[in-house]
Coordinates of N, CA and C in Angstrom, one line a residue:
X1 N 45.9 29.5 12.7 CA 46.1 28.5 11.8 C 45.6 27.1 12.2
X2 N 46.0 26.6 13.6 CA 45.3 25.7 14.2 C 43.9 25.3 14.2
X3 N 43.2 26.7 13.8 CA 41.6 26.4 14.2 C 41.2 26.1 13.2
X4 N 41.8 26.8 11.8 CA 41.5 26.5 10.4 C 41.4 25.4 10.3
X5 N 43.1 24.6 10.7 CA 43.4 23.3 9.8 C 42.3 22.1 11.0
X6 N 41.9 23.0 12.3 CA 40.7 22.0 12.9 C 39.7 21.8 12.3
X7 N 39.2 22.7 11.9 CA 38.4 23.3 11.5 C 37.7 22.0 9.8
X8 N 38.9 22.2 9.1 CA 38.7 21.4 7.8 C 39.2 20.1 8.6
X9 N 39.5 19.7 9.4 CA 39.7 18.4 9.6 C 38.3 17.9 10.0
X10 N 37.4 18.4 10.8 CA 36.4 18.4 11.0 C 35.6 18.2 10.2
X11 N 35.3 18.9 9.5 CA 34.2 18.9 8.0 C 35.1 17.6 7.2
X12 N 36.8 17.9 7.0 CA 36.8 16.3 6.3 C 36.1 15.0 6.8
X13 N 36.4 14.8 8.3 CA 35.9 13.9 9.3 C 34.4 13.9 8.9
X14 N 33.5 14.6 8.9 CA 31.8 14.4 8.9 C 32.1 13.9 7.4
X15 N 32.7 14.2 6.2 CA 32.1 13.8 5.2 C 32.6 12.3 4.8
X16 N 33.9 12.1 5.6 CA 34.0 11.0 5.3 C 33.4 9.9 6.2
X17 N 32.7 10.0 7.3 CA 31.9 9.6 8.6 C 30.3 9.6 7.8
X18 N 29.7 10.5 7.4 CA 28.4 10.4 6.6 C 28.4 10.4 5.1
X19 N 29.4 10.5 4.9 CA 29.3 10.3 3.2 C 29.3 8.9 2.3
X20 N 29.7 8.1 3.1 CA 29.5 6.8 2.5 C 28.7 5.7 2.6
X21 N 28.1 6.0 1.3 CA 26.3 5.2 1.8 C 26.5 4.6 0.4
X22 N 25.8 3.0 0.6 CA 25.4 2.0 -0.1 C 24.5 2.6 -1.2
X23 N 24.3 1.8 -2.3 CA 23.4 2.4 -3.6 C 22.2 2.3 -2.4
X24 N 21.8 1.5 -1.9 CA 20.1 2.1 -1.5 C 20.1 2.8 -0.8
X25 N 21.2 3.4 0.5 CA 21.2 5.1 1.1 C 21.3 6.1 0.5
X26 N 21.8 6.2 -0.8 CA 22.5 7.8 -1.2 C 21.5 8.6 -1.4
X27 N 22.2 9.5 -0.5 CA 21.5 10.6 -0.4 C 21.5 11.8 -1.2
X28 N 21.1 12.0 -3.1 CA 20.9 12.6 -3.4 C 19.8 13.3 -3.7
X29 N 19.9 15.0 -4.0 CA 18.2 15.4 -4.2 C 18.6 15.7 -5.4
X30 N 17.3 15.9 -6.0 CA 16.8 16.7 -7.0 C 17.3 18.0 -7.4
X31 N 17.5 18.3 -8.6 CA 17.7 19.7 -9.2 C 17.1 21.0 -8.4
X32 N 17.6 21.5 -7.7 CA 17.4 22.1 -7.2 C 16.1 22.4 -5.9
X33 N 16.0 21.8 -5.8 CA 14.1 21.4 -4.5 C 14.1 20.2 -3.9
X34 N 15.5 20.1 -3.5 CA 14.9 19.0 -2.4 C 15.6 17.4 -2.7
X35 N 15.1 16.2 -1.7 CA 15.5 15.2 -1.8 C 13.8 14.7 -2.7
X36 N 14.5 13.7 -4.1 CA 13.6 13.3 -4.3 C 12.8 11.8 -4.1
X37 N 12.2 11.1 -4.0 CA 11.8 9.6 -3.6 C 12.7 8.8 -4.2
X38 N 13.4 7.6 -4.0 CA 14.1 6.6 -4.4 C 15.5 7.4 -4.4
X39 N 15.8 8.2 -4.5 CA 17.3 8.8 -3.8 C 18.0 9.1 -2.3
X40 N 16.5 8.8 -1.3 CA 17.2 9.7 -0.7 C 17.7 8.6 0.4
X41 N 18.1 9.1 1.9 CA 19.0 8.0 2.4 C 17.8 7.1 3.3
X42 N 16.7 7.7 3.2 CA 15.0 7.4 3.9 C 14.7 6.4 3.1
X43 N 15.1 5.2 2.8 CA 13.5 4.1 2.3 C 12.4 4.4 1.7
X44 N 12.0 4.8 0.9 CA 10.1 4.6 0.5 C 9.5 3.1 1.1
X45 N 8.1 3.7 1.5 CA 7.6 1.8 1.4 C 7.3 1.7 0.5
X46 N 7.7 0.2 0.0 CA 7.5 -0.4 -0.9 C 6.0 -0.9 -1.0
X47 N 5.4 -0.6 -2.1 CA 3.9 -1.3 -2.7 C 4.4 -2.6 -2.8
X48 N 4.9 -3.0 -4.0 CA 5.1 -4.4 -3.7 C 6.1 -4.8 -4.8
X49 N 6.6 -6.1 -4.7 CA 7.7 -6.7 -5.6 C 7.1 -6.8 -6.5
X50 N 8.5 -7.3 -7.9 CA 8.5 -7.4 -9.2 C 9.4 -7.9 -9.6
X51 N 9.3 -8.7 -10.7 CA 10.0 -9.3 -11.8 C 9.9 -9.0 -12.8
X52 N 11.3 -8.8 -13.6 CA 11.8 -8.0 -15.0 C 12.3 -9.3 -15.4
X53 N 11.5 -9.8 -16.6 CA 12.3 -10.5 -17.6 C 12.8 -10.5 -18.6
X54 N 13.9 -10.1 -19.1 CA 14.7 -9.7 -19.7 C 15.1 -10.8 -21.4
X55 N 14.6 -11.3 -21.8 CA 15.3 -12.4 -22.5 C 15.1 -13.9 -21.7
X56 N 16.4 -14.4 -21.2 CA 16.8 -15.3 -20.7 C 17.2 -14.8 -19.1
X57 N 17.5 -13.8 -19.2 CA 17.5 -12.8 -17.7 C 16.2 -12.6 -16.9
X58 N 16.1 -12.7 -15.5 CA 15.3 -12.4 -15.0 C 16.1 -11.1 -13.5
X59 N 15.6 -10.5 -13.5 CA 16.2 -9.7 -11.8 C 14.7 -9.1 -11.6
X60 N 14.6 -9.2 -10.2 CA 14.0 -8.5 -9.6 C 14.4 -6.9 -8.9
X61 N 13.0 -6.5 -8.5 CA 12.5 -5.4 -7.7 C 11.5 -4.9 -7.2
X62 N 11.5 -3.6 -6.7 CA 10.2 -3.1 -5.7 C 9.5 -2.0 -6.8
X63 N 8.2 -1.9 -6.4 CA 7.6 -0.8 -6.7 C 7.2 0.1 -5.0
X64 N 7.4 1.4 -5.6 CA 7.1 2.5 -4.5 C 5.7 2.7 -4.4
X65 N 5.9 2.9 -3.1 CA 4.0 3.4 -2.7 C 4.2 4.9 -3.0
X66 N 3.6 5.3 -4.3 CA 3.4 6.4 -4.5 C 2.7 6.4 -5.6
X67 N 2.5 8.0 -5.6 CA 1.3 8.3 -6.8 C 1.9 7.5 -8.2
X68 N 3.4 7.5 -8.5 CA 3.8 7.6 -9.6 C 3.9 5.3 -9.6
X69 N 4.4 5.2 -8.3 CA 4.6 3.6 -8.0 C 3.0 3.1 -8.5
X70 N 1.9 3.7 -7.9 CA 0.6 3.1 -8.3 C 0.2 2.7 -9.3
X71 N 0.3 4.0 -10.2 CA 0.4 3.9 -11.3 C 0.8 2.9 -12.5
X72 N 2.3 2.8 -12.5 CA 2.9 1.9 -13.3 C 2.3 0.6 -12.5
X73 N 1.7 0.2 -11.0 CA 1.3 -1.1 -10.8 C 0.7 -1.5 -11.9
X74 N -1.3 -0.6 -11.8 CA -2.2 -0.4 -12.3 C -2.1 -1.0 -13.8
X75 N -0.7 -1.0 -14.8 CA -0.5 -1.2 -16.1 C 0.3 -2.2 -16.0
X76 N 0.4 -2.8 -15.0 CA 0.9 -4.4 -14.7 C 0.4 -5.4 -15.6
X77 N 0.7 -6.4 -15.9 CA 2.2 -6.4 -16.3 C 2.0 -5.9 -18.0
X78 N 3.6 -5.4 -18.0 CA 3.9 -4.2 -19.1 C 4.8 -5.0 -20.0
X79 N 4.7 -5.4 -21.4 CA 5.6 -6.1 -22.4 C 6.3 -5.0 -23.1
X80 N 7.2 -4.8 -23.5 CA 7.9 -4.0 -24.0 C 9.0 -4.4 -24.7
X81 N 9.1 -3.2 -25.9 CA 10.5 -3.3 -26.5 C 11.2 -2.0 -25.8
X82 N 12.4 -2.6 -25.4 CA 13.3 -1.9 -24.4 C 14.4 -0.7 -26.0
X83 N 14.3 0.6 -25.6 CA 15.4 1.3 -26.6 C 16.3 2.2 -25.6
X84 N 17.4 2.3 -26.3 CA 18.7 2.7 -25.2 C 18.6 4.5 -25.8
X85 N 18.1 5.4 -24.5 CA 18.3 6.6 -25.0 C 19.1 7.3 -24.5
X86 N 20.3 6.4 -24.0 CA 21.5 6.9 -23.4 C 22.3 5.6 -23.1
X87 N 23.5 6.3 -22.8 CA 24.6 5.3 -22.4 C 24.1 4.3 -21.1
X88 N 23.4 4.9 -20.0 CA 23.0 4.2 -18.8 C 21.9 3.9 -18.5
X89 N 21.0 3.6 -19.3 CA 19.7 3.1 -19.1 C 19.0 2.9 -20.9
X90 N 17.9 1.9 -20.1 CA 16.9 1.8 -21.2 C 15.8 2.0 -21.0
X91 N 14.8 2.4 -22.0 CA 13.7 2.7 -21.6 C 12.2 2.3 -22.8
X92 N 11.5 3.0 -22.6 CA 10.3 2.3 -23.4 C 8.8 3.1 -22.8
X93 N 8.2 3.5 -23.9 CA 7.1 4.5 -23.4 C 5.6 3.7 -22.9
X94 N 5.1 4.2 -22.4 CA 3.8 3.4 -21.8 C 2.8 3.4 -22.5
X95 N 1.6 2.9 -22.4 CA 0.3 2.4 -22.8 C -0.7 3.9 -22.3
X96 N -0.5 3.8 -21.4 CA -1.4 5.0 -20.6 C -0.5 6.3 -19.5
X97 N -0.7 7.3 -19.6 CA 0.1 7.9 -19.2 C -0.3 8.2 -17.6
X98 N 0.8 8.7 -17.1 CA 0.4 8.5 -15.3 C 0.4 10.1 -14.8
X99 N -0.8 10.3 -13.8 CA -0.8 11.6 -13.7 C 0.0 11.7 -12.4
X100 N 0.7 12.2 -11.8 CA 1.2 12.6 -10.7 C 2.3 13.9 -10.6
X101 N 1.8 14.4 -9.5 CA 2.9 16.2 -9.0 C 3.9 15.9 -8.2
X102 N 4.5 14.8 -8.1 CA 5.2 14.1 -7.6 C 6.4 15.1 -7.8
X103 N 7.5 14.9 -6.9 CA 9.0 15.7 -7.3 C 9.8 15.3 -8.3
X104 N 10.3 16.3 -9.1 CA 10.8 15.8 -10.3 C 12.5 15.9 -10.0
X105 N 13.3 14.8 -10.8 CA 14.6 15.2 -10.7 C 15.3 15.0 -11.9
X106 N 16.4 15.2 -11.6 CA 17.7 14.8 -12.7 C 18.6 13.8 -12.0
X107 N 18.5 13.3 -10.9 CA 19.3 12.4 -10.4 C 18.8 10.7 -10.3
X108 N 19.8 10.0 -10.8 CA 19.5 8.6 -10.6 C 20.6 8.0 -10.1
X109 N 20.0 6.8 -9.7 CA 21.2 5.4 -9.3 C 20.8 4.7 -10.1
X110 N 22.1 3.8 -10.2 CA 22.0 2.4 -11.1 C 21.3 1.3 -10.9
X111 N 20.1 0.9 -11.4 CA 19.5 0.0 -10.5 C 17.5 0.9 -10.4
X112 N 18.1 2.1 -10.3 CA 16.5 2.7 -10.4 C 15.7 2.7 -11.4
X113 N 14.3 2.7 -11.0 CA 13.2 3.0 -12.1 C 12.9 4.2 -12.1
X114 N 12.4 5.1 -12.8 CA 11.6 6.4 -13.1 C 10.8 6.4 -14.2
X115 N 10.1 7.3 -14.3 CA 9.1 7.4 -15.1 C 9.6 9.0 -15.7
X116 N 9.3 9.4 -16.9 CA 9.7 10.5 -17.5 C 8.2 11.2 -18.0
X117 N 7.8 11.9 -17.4 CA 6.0 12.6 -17.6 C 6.3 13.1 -19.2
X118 N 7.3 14.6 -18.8 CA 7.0 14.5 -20.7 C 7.0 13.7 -21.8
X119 N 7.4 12.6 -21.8 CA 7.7 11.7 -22.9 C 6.8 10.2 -22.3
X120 N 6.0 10.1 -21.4 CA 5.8 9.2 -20.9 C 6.1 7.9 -21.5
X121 N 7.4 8.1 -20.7 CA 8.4 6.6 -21.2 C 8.7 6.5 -19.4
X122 N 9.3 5.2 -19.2 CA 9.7 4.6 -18.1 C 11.3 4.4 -18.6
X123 N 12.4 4.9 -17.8 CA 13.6 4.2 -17.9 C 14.2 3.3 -17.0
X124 N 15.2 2.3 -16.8 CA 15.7 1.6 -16.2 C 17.3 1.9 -16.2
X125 N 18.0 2.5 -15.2 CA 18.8 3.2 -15.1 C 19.8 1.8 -14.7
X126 N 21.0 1.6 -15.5 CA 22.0 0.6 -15.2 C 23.5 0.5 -15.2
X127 N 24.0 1.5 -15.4 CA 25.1 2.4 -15.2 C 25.0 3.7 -14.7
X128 N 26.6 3.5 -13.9 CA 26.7 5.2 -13.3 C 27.2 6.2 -14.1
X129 N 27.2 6.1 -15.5 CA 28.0 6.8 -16.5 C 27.7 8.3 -16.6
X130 N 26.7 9.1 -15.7 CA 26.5 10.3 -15.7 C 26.1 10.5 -14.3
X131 N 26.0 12.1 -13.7 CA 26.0 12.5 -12.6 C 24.6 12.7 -12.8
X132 N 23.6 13.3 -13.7 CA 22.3 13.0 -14.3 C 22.1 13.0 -15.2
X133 N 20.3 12.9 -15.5 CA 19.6 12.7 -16.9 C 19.7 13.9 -17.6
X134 N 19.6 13.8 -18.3 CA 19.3 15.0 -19.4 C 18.0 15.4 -19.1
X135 N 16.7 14.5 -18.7 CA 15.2 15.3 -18.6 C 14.9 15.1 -17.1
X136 N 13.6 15.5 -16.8 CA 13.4 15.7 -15.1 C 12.6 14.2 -14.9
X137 N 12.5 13.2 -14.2 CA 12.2 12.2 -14.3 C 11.5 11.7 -12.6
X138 N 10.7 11.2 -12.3 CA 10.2 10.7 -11.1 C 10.5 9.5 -11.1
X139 N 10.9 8.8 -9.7 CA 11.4 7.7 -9.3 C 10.3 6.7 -8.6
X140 N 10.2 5.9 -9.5 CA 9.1 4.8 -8.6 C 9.4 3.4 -8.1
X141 N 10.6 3.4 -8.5 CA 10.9 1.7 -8.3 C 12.2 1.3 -7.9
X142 N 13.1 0.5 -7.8 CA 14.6 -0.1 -8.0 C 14.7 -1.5 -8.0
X143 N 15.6 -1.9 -8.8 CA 16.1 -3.6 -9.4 C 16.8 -3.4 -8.0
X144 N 16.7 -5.0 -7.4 CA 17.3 -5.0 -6.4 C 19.0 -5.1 -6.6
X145 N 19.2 -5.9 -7.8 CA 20.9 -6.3 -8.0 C 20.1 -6.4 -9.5
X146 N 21.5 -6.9 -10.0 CA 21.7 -7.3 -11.5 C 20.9 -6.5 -12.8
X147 N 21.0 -5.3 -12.3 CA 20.9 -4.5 -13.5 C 21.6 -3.6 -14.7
X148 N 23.0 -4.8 -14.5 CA 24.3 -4.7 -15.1 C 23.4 -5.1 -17.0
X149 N 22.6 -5.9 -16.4 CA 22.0 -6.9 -17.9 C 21.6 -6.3 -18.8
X150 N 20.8 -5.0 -18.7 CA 20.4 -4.4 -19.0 C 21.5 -3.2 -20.6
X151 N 22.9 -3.0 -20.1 CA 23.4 -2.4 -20.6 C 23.6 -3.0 -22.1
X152 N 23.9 -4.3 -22.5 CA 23.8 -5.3 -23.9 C 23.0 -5.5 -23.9
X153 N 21.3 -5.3 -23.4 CA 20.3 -6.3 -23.7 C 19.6 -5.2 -24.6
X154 N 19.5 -5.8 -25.6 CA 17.7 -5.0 -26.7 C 16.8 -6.2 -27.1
X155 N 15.6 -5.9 -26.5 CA 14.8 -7.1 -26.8 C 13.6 -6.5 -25.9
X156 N 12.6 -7.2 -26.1 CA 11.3 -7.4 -25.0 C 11.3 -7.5 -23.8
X157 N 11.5 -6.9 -23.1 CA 11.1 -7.3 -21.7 C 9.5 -7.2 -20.7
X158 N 9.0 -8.0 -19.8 CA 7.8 -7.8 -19.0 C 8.3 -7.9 -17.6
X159 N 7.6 -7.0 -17.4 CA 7.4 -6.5 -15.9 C 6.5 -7.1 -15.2
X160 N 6.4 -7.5 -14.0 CA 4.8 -8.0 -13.8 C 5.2 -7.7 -12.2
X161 N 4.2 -8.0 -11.5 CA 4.2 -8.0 -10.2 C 4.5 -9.6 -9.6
X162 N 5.6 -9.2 -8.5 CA 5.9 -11.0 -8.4 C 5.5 -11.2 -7.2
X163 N 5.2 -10.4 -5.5 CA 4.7 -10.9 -4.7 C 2.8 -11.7 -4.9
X164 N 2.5 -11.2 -6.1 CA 1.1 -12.1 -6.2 C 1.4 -13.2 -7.1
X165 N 2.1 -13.2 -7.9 CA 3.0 -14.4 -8.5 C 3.5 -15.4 -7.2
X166 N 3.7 -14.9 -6.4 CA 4.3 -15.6 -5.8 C 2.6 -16.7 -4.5
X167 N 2.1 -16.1 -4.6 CA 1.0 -16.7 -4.0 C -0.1 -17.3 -4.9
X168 N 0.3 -17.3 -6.3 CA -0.5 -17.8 -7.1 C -0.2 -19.6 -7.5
X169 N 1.5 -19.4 -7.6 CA 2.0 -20.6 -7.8 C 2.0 -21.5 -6.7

């Protein structure tokens, strides 16, 4: 009985010892195959910064160096009308669609970007109000903070790239 109740004290001990990770550590994977990019407790490097203007809102974020991050650079900057196809994010479909075999999931954090290939729409995930998406989605990006704004906002938003923004001004 001793070794048991060691036993689960142990495994309590690691989960509550490794289990508690900040929105940019969590370590979730993908539907079944794996950890996917922007979930996992690993960093992607970042291609490069960005600014989301929202209305009267601005927040920033990164784009990922990846097939799917290049991509959405390439269609920089993106004007859009934002539509809510769920309780936790908004989204809005693209101009050109992005080819990448990139890993696909059902998992997000609040705060991520992904890109959705079937529907080539891009969402912006801003609540934790589900454990996942309803479709399989690739992760290219994340708002650093304040993607609380998102959840009352319907309007236009542009994307652009802000580290060359930032050397232009």
């Amino acid at each position: 009985m001793k070794r048991v109740l060691s036993l689960c004290l142990a495994v309590l001990l690691g989960l509550v010892c490794f289990g508690a990770y900040s929105r940019e550590e969590m370590p979730v994977g993908s539907v079944g195959t794996g950890i996917a990019v922007g979930t996992s407790a690993i960093p992607p490097k970042v291609l490069h910064k960005i600014r989301i203007t929202a209305g009267e809102d601005v927040v920033y974020g990164v784009l990922y160096d990846t097939p799917c991050g290049r991509g959405i650079s390439q269609q920089l900057p993106i004007t859009k009308e934002i539509m809510p196809p769920a309780d936790f994010a908004k989204a809005f479909v693209l101009d050109e669609r992005i080819e990448s075999d990139e890993e696909l999931t059902n998992v997000y954090v609040p705060g991520g970007l992904a890109y959705w290939p079937t529907g080539n729409a891009v969402a912006i995930f801003h609540a934790p109000e589900r454990d996942m998406t309803d479709v399989p989605i690739i992760h290219f990006g994340k708002i650093d903070e304040g993607e609380e704004i998102f959840a009352e906002y319907d309007g236009e938003i542009t994307i652009e790239r802000y580290d060359k923004l930032e050397t232009e001004e």
